[in-house]
XYZ file of C-alpha atoms in Angstrom:
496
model
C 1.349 39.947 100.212
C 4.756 39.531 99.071
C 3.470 38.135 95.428
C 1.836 41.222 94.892
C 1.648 43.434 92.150
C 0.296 46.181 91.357
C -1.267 47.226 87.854
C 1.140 49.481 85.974
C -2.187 51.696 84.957
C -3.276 51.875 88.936
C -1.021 54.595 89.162
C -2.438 56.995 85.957
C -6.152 56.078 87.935
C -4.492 57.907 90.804
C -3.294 61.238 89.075
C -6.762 61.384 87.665
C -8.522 61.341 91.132
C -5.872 63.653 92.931
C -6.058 66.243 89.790
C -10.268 66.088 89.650
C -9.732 66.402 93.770
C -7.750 69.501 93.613
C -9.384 70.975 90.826
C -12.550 71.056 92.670
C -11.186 72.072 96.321
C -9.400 74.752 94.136
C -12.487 75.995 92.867
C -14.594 75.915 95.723
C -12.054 78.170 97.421
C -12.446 80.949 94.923
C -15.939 80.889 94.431
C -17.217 80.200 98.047
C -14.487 82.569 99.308
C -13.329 79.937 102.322
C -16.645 79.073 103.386
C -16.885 74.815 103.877
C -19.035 73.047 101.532
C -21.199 73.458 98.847
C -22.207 76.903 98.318
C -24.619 79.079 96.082
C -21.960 79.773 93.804
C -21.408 76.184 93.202
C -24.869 74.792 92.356
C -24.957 75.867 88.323
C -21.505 75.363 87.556
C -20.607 75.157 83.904
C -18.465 72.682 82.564
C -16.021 75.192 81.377
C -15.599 76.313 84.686
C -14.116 73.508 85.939
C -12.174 73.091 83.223
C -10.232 75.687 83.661
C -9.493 75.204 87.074
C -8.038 71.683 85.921
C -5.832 73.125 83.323
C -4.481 75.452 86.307
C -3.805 71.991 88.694
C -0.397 71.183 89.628
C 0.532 68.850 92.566
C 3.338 66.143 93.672
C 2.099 62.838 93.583
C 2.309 59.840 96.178
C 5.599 58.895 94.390
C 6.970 62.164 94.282
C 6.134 62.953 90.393
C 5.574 66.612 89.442
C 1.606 66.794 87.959
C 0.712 69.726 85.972
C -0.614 70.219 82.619
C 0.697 72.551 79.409
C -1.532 74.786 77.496
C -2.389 71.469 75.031
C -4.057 70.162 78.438
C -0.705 67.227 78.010
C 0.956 66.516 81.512
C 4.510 65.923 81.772
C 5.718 62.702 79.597
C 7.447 60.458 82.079
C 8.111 56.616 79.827
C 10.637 54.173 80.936
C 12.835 52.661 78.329
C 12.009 48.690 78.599
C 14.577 46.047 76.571
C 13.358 42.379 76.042
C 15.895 40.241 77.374
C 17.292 36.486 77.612
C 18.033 35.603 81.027
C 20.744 33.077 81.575
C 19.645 28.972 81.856
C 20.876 25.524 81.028
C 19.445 25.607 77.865
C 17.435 26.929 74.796
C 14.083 25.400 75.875
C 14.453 26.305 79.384
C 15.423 29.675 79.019
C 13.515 32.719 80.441
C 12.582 36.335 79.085
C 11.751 39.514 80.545
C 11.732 43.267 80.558
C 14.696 44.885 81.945
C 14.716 49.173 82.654
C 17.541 50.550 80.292
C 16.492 54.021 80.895
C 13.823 56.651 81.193
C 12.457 59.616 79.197
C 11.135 62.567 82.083
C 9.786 65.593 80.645
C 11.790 65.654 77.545
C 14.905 64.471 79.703
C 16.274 61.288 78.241
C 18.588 58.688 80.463
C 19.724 56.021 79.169
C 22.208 52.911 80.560
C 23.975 51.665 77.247
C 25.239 49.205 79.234
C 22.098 47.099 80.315
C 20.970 46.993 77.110
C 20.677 43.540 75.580
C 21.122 43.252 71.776
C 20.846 39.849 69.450
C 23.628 38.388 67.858
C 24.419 38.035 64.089
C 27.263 35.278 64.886
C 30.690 35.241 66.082
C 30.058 37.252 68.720
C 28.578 40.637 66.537
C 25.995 42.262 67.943
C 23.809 43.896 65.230
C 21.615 47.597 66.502
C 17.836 47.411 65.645
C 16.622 50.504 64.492
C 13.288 51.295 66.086
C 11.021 52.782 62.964
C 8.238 51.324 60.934
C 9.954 53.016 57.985
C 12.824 54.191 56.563
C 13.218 58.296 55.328
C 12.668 58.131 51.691
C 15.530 58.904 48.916
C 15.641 61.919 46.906
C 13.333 61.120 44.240
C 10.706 59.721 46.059
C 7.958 60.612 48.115
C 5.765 59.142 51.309
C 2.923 57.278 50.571
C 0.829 56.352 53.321
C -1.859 53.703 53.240
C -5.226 54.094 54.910
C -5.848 53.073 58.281
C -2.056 53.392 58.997
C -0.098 54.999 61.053
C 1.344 58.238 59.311
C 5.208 56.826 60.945
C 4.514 54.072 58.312
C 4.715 55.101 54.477
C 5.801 53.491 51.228
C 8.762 55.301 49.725
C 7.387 55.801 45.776
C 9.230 57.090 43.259
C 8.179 59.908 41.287
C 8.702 60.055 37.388
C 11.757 61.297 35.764
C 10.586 65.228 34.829
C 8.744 65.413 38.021
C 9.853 67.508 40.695
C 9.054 67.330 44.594
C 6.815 69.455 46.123
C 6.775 67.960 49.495
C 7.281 64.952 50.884
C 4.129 63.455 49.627
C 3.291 65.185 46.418
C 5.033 64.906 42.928
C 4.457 67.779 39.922
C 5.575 67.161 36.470
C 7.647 69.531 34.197
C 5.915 70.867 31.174
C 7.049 69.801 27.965
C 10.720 71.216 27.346
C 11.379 71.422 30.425
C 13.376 69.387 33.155
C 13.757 69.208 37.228
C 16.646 70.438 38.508
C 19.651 68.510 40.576
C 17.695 69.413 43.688
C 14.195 68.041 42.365
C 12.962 71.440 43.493
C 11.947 73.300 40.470
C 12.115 72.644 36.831
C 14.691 74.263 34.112
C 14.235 74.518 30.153
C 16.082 72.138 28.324
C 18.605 72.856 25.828
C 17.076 73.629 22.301
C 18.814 71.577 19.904
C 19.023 72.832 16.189
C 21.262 72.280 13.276
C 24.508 74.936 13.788
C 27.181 75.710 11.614
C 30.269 74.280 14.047
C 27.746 69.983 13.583
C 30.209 67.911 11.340
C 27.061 67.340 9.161
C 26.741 71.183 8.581
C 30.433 71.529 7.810
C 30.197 68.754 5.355
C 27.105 70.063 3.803
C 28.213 73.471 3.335
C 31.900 72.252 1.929
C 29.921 70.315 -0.889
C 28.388 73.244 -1.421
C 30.975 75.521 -1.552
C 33.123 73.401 -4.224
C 30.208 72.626 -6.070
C 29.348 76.173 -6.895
C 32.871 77.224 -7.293
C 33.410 74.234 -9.981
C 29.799 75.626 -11.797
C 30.792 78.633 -11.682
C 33.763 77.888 -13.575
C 31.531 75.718 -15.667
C 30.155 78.248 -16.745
C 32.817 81.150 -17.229
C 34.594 78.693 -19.574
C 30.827 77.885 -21.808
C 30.670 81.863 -21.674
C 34.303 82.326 -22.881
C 33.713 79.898 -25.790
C 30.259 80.618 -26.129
C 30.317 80.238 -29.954
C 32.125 77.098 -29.935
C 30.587 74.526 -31.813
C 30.749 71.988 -28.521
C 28.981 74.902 -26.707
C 26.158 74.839 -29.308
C 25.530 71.553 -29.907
C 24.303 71.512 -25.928
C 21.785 74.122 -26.666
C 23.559 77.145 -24.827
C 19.980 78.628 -23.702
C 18.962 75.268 -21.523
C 22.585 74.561 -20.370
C 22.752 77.879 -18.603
C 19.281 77.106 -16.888
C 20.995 73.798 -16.022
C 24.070 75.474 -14.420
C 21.689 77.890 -12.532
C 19.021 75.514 -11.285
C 22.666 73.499 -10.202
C 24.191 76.555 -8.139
C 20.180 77.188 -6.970
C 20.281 73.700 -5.407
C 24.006 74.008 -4.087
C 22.527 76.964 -2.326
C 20.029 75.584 -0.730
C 22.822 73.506 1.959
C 23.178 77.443 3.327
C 19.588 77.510 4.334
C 19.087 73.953 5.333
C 21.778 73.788 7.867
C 21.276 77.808 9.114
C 18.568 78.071 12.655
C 15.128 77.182 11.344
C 13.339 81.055 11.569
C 10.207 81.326 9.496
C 12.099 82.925 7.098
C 14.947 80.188 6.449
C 11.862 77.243 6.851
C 9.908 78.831 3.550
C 13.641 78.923 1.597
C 13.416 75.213 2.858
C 10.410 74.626 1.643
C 10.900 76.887 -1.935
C 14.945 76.383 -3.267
C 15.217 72.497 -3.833
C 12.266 71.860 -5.109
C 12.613 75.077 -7.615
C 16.196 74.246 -8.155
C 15.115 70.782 -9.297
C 12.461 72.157 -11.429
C 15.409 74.612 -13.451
C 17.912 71.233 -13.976
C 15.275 68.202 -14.535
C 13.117 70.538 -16.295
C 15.565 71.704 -18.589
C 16.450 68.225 -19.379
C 13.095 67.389 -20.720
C 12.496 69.891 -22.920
C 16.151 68.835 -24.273
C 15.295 65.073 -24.393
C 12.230 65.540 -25.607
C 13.835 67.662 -28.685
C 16.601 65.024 -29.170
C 13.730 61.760 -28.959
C 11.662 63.732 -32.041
C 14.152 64.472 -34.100
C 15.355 61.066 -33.429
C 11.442 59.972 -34.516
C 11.393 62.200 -37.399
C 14.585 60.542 -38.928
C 12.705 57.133 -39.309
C 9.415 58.366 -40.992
C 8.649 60.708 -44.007
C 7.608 64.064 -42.447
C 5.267 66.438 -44.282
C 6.055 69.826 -42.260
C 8.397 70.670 -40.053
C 8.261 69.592 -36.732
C 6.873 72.492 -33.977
C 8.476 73.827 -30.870
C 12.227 73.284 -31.762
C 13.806 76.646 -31.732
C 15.744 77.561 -29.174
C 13.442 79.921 -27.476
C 10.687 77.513 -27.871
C 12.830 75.172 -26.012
C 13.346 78.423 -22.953
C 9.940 78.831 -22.918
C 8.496 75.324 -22.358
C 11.077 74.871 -19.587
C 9.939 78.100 -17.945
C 6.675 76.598 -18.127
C 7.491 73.772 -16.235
C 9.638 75.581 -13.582
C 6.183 77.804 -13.582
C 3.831 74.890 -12.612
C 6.665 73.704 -9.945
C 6.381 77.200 -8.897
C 2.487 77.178 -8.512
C 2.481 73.537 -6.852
C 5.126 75.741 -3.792
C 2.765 78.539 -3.542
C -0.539 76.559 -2.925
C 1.543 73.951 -0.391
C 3.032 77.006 1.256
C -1.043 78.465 1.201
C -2.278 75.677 3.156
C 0.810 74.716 4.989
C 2.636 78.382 5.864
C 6.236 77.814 6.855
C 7.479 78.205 10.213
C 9.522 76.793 12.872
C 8.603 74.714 15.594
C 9.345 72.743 18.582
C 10.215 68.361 18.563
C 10.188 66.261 21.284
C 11.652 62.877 20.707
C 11.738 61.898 23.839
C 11.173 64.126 27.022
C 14.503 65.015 27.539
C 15.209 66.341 24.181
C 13.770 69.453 22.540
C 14.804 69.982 19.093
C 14.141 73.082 16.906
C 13.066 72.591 13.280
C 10.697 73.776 10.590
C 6.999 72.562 10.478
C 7.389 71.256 7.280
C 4.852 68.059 6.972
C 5.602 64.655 4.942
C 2.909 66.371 2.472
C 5.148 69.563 2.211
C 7.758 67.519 1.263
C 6.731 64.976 -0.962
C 4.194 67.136 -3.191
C 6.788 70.131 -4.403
C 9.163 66.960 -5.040
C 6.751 64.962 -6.954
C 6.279 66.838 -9.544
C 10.512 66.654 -9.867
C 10.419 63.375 -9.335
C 7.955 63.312 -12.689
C 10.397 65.674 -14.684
C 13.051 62.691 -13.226
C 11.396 60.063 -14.750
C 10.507 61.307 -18.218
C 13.920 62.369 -18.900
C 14.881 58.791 -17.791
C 12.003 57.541 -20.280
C 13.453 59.938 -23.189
C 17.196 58.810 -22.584
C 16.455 55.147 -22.813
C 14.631 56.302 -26.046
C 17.654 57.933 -27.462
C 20.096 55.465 -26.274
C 20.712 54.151 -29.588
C 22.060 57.783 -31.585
C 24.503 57.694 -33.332
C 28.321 57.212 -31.779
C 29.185 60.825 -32.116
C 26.400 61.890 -30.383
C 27.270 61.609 -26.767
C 25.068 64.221 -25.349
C 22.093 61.744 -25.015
C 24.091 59.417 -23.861
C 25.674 61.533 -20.571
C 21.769 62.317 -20.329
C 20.973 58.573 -20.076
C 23.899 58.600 -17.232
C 22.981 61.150 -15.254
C 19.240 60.317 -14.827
C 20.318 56.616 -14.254
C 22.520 58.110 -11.683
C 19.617 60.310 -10.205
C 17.172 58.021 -10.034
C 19.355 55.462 -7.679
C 20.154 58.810 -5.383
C 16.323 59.340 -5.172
C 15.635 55.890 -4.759
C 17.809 56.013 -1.472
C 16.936 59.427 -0.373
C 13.063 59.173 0.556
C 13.257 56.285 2.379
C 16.403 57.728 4.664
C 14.583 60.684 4.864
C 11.076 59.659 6.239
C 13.177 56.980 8.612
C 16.185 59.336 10.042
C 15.791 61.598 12.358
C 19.075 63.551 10.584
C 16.605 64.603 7.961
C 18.280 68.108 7.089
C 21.947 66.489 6.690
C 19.923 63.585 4.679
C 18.559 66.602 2.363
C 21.589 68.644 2.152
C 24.185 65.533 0.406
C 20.600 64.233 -1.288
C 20.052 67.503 -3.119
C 24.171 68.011 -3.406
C 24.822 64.800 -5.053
C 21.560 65.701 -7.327
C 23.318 68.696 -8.493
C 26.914 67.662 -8.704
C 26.192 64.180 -10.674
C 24.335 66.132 -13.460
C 27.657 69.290 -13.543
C 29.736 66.493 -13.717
C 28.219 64.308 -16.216
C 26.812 66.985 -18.231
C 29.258 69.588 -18.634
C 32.738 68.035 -17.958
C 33.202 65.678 -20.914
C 32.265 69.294 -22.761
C 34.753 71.280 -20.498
C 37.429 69.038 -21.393
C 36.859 68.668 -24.683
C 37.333 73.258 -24.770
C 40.165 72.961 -22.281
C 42.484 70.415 -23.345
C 40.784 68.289 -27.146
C 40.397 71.665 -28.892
C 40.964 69.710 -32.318
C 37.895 68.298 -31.344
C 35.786 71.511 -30.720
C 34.932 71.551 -34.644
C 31.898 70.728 -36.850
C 33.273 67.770 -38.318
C 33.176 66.269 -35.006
C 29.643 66.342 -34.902
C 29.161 64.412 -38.025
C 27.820 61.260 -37.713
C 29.408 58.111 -38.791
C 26.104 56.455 -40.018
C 23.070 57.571 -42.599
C 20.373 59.640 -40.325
C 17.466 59.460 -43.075
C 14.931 62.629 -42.768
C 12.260 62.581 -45.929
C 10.976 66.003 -45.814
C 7.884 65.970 -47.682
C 7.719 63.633 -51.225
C 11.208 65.253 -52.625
C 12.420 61.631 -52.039
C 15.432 62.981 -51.011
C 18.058 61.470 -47.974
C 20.649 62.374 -46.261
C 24.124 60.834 -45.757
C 26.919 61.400 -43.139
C 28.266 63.621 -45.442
C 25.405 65.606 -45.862
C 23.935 65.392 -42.253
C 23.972 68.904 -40.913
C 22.590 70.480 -44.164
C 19.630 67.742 -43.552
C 19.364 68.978 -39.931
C 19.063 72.173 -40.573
C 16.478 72.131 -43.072
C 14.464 69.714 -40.666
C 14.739 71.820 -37.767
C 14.403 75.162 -39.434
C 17.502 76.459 -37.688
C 20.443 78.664 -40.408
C 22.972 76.898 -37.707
C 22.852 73.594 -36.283
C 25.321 74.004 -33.815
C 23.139 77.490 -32.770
């Protein structure tokens, strides 16, 4: 028998006979009180009985092992640590394999012999450690996922979305919007509202165009005031030129607002100062083109009657008129579309604070401006060809030209850039400042430093402006121009 072996599992058959052995001598001790053999007690045993009296077993076995059992009903864990080894031979194909005892694991007692243990090679003598798991701990980040039918030792480490946070080791939650998880993964923060603030290099650049721009109107206009009866000062109809220079200083204004934290307050002076502003400047300049185009029509045909509407306070009062329908077109987008502010999320990460203002809240109050834009381009091409020493039409013609290439560039940036309130602010600045400086300067230098040229025979035309009032057949000359324009305009002063 010296080729014998016996089956590693003989010896767990063993335990179980010895521990069902004792259990049952144990019981029939207590319940037949000594007595040998089966007695009454015995003969209706329940299950649970005996099972109790097995929990309660403890013995030493044949080879000396302690048996017992914990309150799980688990007896003592007794493994011995096996390593796969290469024996020694003459070759590759002859060599031999085996497992060699390294150590042993005894009730939660671990011995091990580091020295027995065999591990392979990686080349030039370097021994490389396996590590004994099916997988790896996952990163921070991610999170176990088992597979069915697995072992739960064995996961797939899966990585949860960016504003997700952890809430275990298997289970992902994600952030609501404007918010973001934390370093730790464990719980999620608000983000950072980002708004337009006075300290942004856009704001500062915005508000210093609109700080010199008002200064310079304002001075604009303390000089037209101080020479207020000039006859340069007159001949730009005083009445619409100081709408002009208020819808200007209106629209300069509007760079506070625009670049302050959007409140519902600040979002409808968004929504109601440029669009007004523009309204008081491009509406003003219609109701002065128009004036200039039909007395420039009324010089080439016999007229019958005086033309209508060319007084000076018939010339206030159709620009308030059109400032009043810009007015009503605010109101009834502001009635369907109420200004507030509200929350924009470019990307998850980014929360940015801005007014609710639609592309329809935009582009409607504007449209009608952008009408008022292009008629008083339409009436300065008309009047392109007055006479020489009649430049106002012609810084008219320049400033509309100018306007219409800063609108032409503006809507497009807007709609595209995500910078829209810096796009508005130098969009509705350069609006105002190209028509103070086109407009008014040539006339504020003429007062300030060509006052030889601030007289009424600079106004005189150089060629015959021909107005037939009615069938007196009679004309008028350069020499006789201003009596001829005041009898067709029905004004004592023509410069008035």
């Amino acid at each position: 028998m010296e080729d014998f072996e016996q089956d590693p599992k003989l010896g767990f058959v063993r335990k179980a006979v010895y521990t069902m052995a004792y259990a049952l001598h144990a019981m029939q001790q207590n319940l037949c009180h000594g007595k040998p053999g089966m007695c009454e007690a015995m003969i209706n045993i329940k299950g649970t009985t005996y099972f109790k009296y097995l929990m309660n077993t403890s013995f030493t076995s044949y080879f000396g092992e302690e048996v017992h059992f914990d309150e799980s009903g688990d007896p003592p864990g007794r493994y011995d640590i096996m390593n796969f080894q290469q024996f020694e031979s003459d070759g590759e194909e002859n060599a031999t394999y085996a497992y060699v005892k390294v150590g042993s694991w005894n009730n939660g007692r671990l011995e091990m012999n580091d020295s027995n243990i065999f591990w392979p090679s990686v080349g030039r003598g370097i021994t490389k450690v396996i590590e004994s798991v099916c997988s790896k701990p996952c990163q921070k980040g991610f999170i176990k996922k088992t597979h069915a039918g697995r072992t739960t030792c064995c996961w797939t480490c899966t990585q949860c979305e960016p504003n997700e946070i952890l809430l275990d080791e298997s289970r992902c939650k994600a952030c609501s919007k404007g918010w973001w998880p934390n370093t730790n993964l464990t719980a999620c923060r608000m983000i950072r509202i980002e708004h337009m603030s006075w300290h942004f290099t856009e704001a500062i650049i915005a508000i210093a165009m609109a700080c010199i721009g008002i200064l310079t109107t304002c001075f604009v206009g303390v000089v037209f005031i101080r020479y207020n009866d000039t006859p340069v000062v007159k001949a730009s109809t005083r009445e619409l030129s100081y709408i002009i220079l208020g819808g200007i200083i209106f629209a300069l204004t509007s760079n506070f607002v625009l670049v302050a934290k959007p409140t519902i307050v600040s979002c409808y002076f968004t929504r109601i100062i440029p669009g007004l502003s523009f309204a008081c400047i491009y509406g003003a300049l219609v109701t002065k083109t128009n004036r200039i185009a039909r007395i420039l029509e009324g010089s080439k045909k016999i007229m019958t009657k005086k033309p209508r509407f060319m007084s000076a306070s018939a010339q206030v009062v159709i620009t308030c008129l059109l400032i009043g329908i810009e007015s009503t077109i605010i109101t009834v987008m502001l009635v369907i579309e109420p200004a507030d502010s509200t929350f924009y999320y470019p990307t998850e990460k980014r929360v940015i604070l801005l007014c609710n203002t639609s592309p329809a809240g935009t582009i409607v109050p504007l449209g009608f401006d952008l009408f008022l834009i292009m008629m008083c381009t339409l009436y300065a091409v008309k009047t392109r060809n007055l006479p020489e020493n009649f430049n106002e039409a012609k810084f008219i013609g320049f400033t509309m030209y100018t306007t219409c290439v800063i609108w032409l560039g503006f809507l497009p940036i807007y709609f595209e850039s995500e910078s829209k309130v810096f796009t508005m602010c130098v969009s509705v600045s350069l609006s105002a400042i190209v028509a103070l400086v086109l407009l008014f300067f040539p006339k504020v230098y003429i007062i300030i430093y060509c006052p030889e040229k601030n007289t009424r025979s600079a106004f005189t035309t150089s060629k015959d402006v021909r107005c037939h009032i009615g069938n007196t057949g009679r004309s008028f000359s350069s020499s006789d121009s201003l009596d001829g324009y005041r009898d067709f305009t029905g004004r004592k002063d023509p410069f008035g």
